[in-house]
Amino acid sequence: MTSPSPLRLGPVDAGEAFTLQLAAYVPEARAHGNLDLPPLLETLEQAKEALGDPACFAWGIRESGRLVASVRIVVDGAAGLVGRLVVAPDRQGHGLGSSLLLAAEAAMPSPVTVFRLFTGELSAGPLRMYSKLGYVETHRTPEKHYELVHFEKPRVRQDGPVR
Ligand SMILES: CC(C)(COP(=O)(O)OP(=O)(O)OC[C@H]1O[C@@H](n2cnc3c(N)ncnc32)[C@H](O)[C@@H]1OP(=O)(O)O)[C@@H](O)C(=O)NCCC(=O)NCCS
């Protein structure tokens, strides 16, 4: 697995992150028969606002200047809410998504002691990836004709879980 240093993204990166998000989420939307996934409904203006929100830590990986992966983690008390993890379609399956998520978790400020995220039940790739990265399913919620699978992962430091 590659070990890139994640770059902190801000509003100036919103155009690229927005384009990447659309390209990555369309296959997920098709798999779930739901083109109204929030990442596909978000506008460029909303993406800019999100990346400018002080509670939102957005991280990305660039290859030769090109943004090929990004993720947002929103701080909500002691929780880091992970969302919008995307890798460019032509760069998927090379470890970028896993590496970026692990690096972003490690780079989050210390008040964050647990990470939470969800994905659709038909997202076989993300479901496997999150389990491999230490996320544990907590519950499921209904969403249209399928379920959302919610995961949680306590933050672990070298000396054990953060409490
Ligand atoms: C999900 C996503 C971020 C994963 O990034 P990636 O760089 O392709 O994933 P990695 O190469 O790091 O793969 C990590 C693990 O995830 C699993 N995985 C990822 N994509 C997979 C796929 N299409 N099919 C099966 N397993 C997959 C595998 O277990 C893989 O580990 P392995 O190769 O050792 O078996 C990327 O595929 C993506 O952008 N998908 C579309 C958007 C999306 O669904 N985002 C997540 C929403 S919750």
Tab-separated table of C-alpha atoms and ligand atoms in Angstrom:
chain	number	residue	atom	x	y	z
A	1	MET	CA	0.000	0.000	0.000
A	2	THR	CA	1.282	3.489	-0.805
A	3	SER	CA	1.798	5.952	2.063
A	4	PRO	CA	1.195	9.438	0.711
A	5	SER	CA	1.140	12.482	2.941
A	6	PRO	CA	-2.386	13.846	2.858
A	7	LEU	CA	-2.711	17.483	1.897
A	8	ARG	CA	-5.208	19.675	3.694
A	9	LEU	CA	-7.793	20.877	1.175
A	10	GLY	CA	-9.667	24.173	1.351
A	11	PRO	CA	-12.222	26.180	-0.660
A	12	VAL	CA	-9.624	26.773	-3.391
A	13	ASP	CA	-9.662	23.014	-4.073
A	14	ALA	CA	-13.462	22.784	-4.170
A	15	GLY	CA	-13.769	22.719	-7.974
A	16	GLU	CA	-11.448	19.733	-8.318
A	17	ALA	CA	-12.882	17.908	-5.298
A	18	PHE	CA	-16.398	18.473	-6.641
A	19	THR	CA	-15.492	17.020	-10.051
A	20	LEU	CA	-13.777	14.029	-8.434
A	21	GLN	CA	-16.801	13.434	-6.206
A	22	LEU	CA	-19.201	13.362	-9.164
A	23	ALA	CA	-16.997	10.977	-11.145
A	24	ALA	CA	-16.585	8.581	-8.221
A	25	TYR	CA	-20.160	8.513	-6.941
A	26	VAL	CA	-22.053	7.924	-10.186
A	27	PRO	CA	-21.253	4.159	-10.215
A	28	GLU	CA	-22.339	3.923	-6.543
A	29	ALA	CA	-25.570	5.710	-7.395
A	30	ARG	CA	-26.216	3.324	-10.283
A	31	ALA	CA	-25.500	0.310	-8.057
A	32	HIS	CA	-28.115	1.537	-5.582
A	33	GLY	CA	-30.610	2.669	-8.241
A	34	ASN	CA	-30.583	6.081	-6.590
A	35	LEU	CA	-29.147	9.069	-8.442
A	36	ASP	CA	-30.176	11.334	-5.561
A	37	LEU	CA	-27.218	10.448	-3.342
A	38	PRO	CA	-26.200	13.556	-1.303
A	39	PRO	CA	-22.726	13.733	-2.939
A	40	LEU	CA	-24.433	13.957	-6.344
A	41	LEU	CA	-26.958	16.554	-5.199
A	42	GLU	CA	-24.376	18.831	-3.605
A	43	THR	CA	-23.678	22.021	-5.559
A	44	LEU	CA	-20.254	23.517	-6.184
A	45	GLU	CA	-21.191	26.395	-3.839
A	46	GLN	CA	-22.069	23.943	-1.076
A	47	ALA	CA	-18.805	22.092	-1.620
A	48	LYS	CA	-16.899	25.382	-1.288
A	49	GLU	CA	-18.762	26.176	1.919
A	50	ALA	CA	-18.052	22.724	3.324
A	51	LEU	CA	-14.329	23.022	2.630
A	52	GLY	CA	-14.316	26.437	4.316
A	53	ASP	CA	-16.120	25.237	7.439
A	54	PRO	CA	-13.685	25.251	10.405
A	55	ALA	CA	-15.237	21.990	11.675
A	56	CYS	CA	-14.533	20.260	8.360
A	57	PHE	CA	-11.093	18.786	7.763
A	58	ALA	CA	-10.731	17.864	4.112
A	59	TRP	CA	-7.712	15.903	2.953
A	60	GLY	CA	-6.502	14.919	-0.472
A	61	ILE	CA	-3.802	13.173	-2.444
A	62	ARG	CA	-2.261	14.723	-5.522
A	63	GLU	CA	-0.292	12.819	-8.141
A	64	SER	CA	1.779	15.109	-10.369
A	65	GLY	CA	-0.498	17.922	-9.287
A	66	ARG	CA	-3.726	16.099	-10.097
A	67	LEU	CA	-6.205	15.579	-7.251
A	68	VAL	CA	-6.847	11.817	-7.288
A	69	ALA	CA	-8.361	11.205	-3.849
A	70	SER	CA	-10.136	13.192	-1.176
A	71	VAL	CA	-12.073	12.795	2.040
A	72	ARG	CA	-13.829	15.045	4.535
A	73	ILE	CA	-13.908	14.516	8.285
A	74	VAL	CA	-16.266	16.791	10.199
A	75	VAL	CA	-15.588	17.247	13.905
A	76	ASP	CA	-18.749	16.781	15.969
A	77	GLY	CA	-17.728	16.797	19.633
A	78	ALA	CA	-15.511	13.762	20.177
A	79	ALA	CA	-16.571	12.202	16.887
A	80	GLY	CA	-14.992	12.581	13.474
A	81	LEU	CA	-17.717	12.085	10.870
A	82	VAL	CA	-16.083	10.662	7.768
A	83	GLY	CA	-17.658	11.380	4.407
A	84	ARG	CA	-17.061	11.919	0.717
A	85	LEU	CA	-14.165	9.431	0.528
A	86	VAL	CA	-13.460	9.280	-3.192
A	87	VAL	CA	-10.726	8.095	-5.522
A	88	ALA	CA	-10.560	8.945	-9.222
A	89	PRO	CA	-12.049	6.028	-11.196
A	90	ASP	CA	-8.800	5.375	-13.073
A	91	ARG	CA	-6.824	5.258	-9.803
A	92	GLN	CA	-9.116	3.016	-7.758
A	93	GLY	CA	-7.864	-0.302	-6.445
A	94	HIS	CA	-4.294	0.875	-5.816
A	95	GLY	CA	-4.541	1.533	-2.089
A	96	LEU	CA	-5.136	5.283	-2.318
A	97	GLY	CA	-8.521	5.244	-0.562
A	98	SER	CA	-7.256	3.183	2.384
A	99	SER	CA	-4.042	5.160	2.703
A	100	LEU	CA	-5.826	8.483	2.604
A	101	LEU	CA	-8.411	7.499	5.200
A	102	LEU	CA	-5.769	6.156	7.613
A	103	ALA	CA	-3.580	9.228	7.148
A	104	ALA	CA	-6.522	11.595	7.565
A	105	GLU	CA	-7.621	9.831	10.763
A	106	ALA	CA	-4.101	10.177	12.171
A	107	ALA	CA	-3.925	13.870	11.246
A	108	MET	CA	-7.166	14.824	12.998
A	109	PRO	CA	-7.004	17.022	16.108
A	110	SER	CA	-6.811	15.229	19.444
A	111	PRO	CA	-10.371	15.845	20.738
A	112	VAL	CA	-11.547	13.306	18.154
A	113	THR	CA	-11.639	9.892	19.824
A	114	VAL	CA	-13.967	7.993	17.519
A	115	PHE	CA	-14.646	7.950	13.780
A	116	ARG	CA	-18.081	7.293	12.315
A	117	LEU	CA	-19.253	6.770	8.737
A	118	PHE	CA	-21.891	5.016	6.701
A	119	THR	CA	-22.240	3.516	3.277
A	120	GLY	CA	-24.936	1.786	1.216
A	121	GLU	CA	-25.453	-1.931	1.737
A	122	LEU	CA	-24.695	-2.596	-1.945
A	123	SER	CA	-21.297	-0.856	-1.824
A	124	ALA	CA	-19.264	-4.064	-1.705
A	125	GLY	CA	-15.893	-2.302	-2.095
A	126	PRO	CA	-16.351	0.281	0.673
A	127	LEU	CA	-17.912	-2.333	3.004
A	128	ARG	CA	-14.816	-4.526	2.635
A	129	MET	CA	-12.469	-1.596	2.936
A	130	TYR	CA	-13.988	-0.200	6.128
A	131	SER	CA	-13.925	-3.615	7.811
A	132	LYS	CA	-10.304	-4.082	6.806
A	133	LEU	CA	-9.447	-0.674	8.266
A	134	GLY	CA	-10.923	-1.516	11.673
A	135	TYR	CA	-14.433	-0.105	11.353
A	136	VAL	CA	-17.188	-2.137	13.009
A	137	GLU	CA	-20.837	-2.071	11.979
A	138	THR	CA	-23.042	-0.457	14.636
A	139	HIS	CA	-26.480	-0.401	13.032
A	140	ARG	CA	-28.443	-0.047	9.804
A	141	THR	CA	-31.026	2.519	8.791
A	142	PRO	CA	-33.539	2.379	5.933
A	143	GLU	CA	-32.892	4.535	2.886
A	144	LYS	CA	-35.344	4.236	0.005
A	145	HIS	CA	-35.292	0.553	-1.102
A	146	TYR	CA	-31.969	-0.344	0.580
A	147	GLU	CA	-30.190	0.131	3.899
A	148	LEU	CA	-27.365	2.340	5.041
A	149	VAL	CA	-24.719	0.487	7.024
A	150	HIS	CA	-23.241	2.572	9.861
A	151	PHE	CA	-19.722	1.955	11.121
A	152	GLU	CA	-17.608	3.155	14.028
A	153	LYS	CA	-13.920	2.945	14.876
A	154	PRO	CA	-12.302	4.085	18.130
A	155	ARG	CA	-9.220	6.165	17.573
A	156	VAL	CA	-6.136	4.159	18.445
A	157	ARG	CA	-2.851	5.729	19.379
A	158	GLN	CA	0.423	3.867	19.889
A	159	ASP	CA	-0.316	3.593	23.621
A	160	GLY	CA	-3.844	2.258	23.061
A	161	PRO	CA	-7.331	3.603	22.396
A	162	VAL	CA	-7.888	7.291	23.044
A	163	ARG	CA	-10.390	7.861	25.869
B	1	LIG	C1	-14.340	3.254	-2.084
B	1	LIG	C2	-13.060	3.914	-2.603
B	1	LIG	C3	-12.831	5.230	-1.888
B	1	LIG	C4	-11.909	2.935	-2.269
B	1	LIG	O1	-10.685	3.518	-2.681
B	1	LIG	P1	-9.606	2.628	-3.448
B	1	LIG	O2	-8.352	3.391	-3.527
B	1	LIG	O3	-10.205	2.160	-4.721
B	1	LIG	O4	-9.506	1.397	-2.447
B	1	LIG	P2	-8.194	0.615	-2.013
B	1	LIG	O5	-7.374	0.314	-3.218
B	1	LIG	O6	-7.554	1.351	-0.913
B	1	LIG	O7	-8.838	-0.738	-1.516
B	1	LIG	C5	-8.921	-1.044	-0.175
B	1	LIG	C6	-9.793	-2.260	0.027
B	1	LIG	O8	-11.134	-1.923	-0.251
B	1	LIG	C7	-11.789	-3.007	-0.874
B	1	LIG	N1	-12.240	-2.526	-2.168
B	1	LIG	C8	-12.143	-1.270	-2.636
B	1	LIG	N2	-12.755	-1.157	-3.833
B	1	LIG	C9	-13.243	-2.385	-4.112
B	1	LIG	C10	-14.012	-2.909	-5.171
B	1	LIG	N3	-14.397	-2.156	-6.228
B	1	LIG	N4	-14.364	-4.208	-5.132
B	1	LIG	C11	-14.012	-4.973	-4.087
B	1	LIG	N5	-13.296	-4.525	-3.028
B	1	LIG	C12	-12.914	-3.252	-3.048
B	1	LIG	C13	-10.799	-4.127	-0.958
B	1	LIG	O9	-10.977	-4.926	0.201
B	1	LIG	C14	-9.478	-3.431	-0.888
B	1	LIG	O10	-8.484	-4.159	-0.278
B	1	LIG	P3	-7.724	-5.359	-1.067
B	1	LIG	O11	-7.443	-4.851	-2.445
B	1	LIG	O12	-6.500	-5.577	-0.246
B	1	LIG	O13	-8.699	-6.483	-1.040
B	1	LIG	C15	-13.088	4.122	-4.136
B	1	LIG	O14	-13.265	2.888	-4.770
B	1	LIG	C16	-14.182	5.077	-4.576
B	1	LIG	O15	-13.935	6.253	-4.745
B	1	LIG	N6	-15.401	4.551	-4.789
B	1	LIG	C17	-16.522	5.390	-5.223
B	1	LIG	C18	-17.007	6.343	-4.135
B	1	LIG	C19	-17.400	5.620	-2.891
B	1	LIG	O16	-18.111	4.628	-2.920
B	1	LIG	N7	-16.926	6.126	-1.741
B	1	LIG	C20	-17.241	5.577	-0.447
B	1	LIG	C21	-18.589	5.946	-0.062
B	1	LIG	S1	-18.975	5.471	1.584
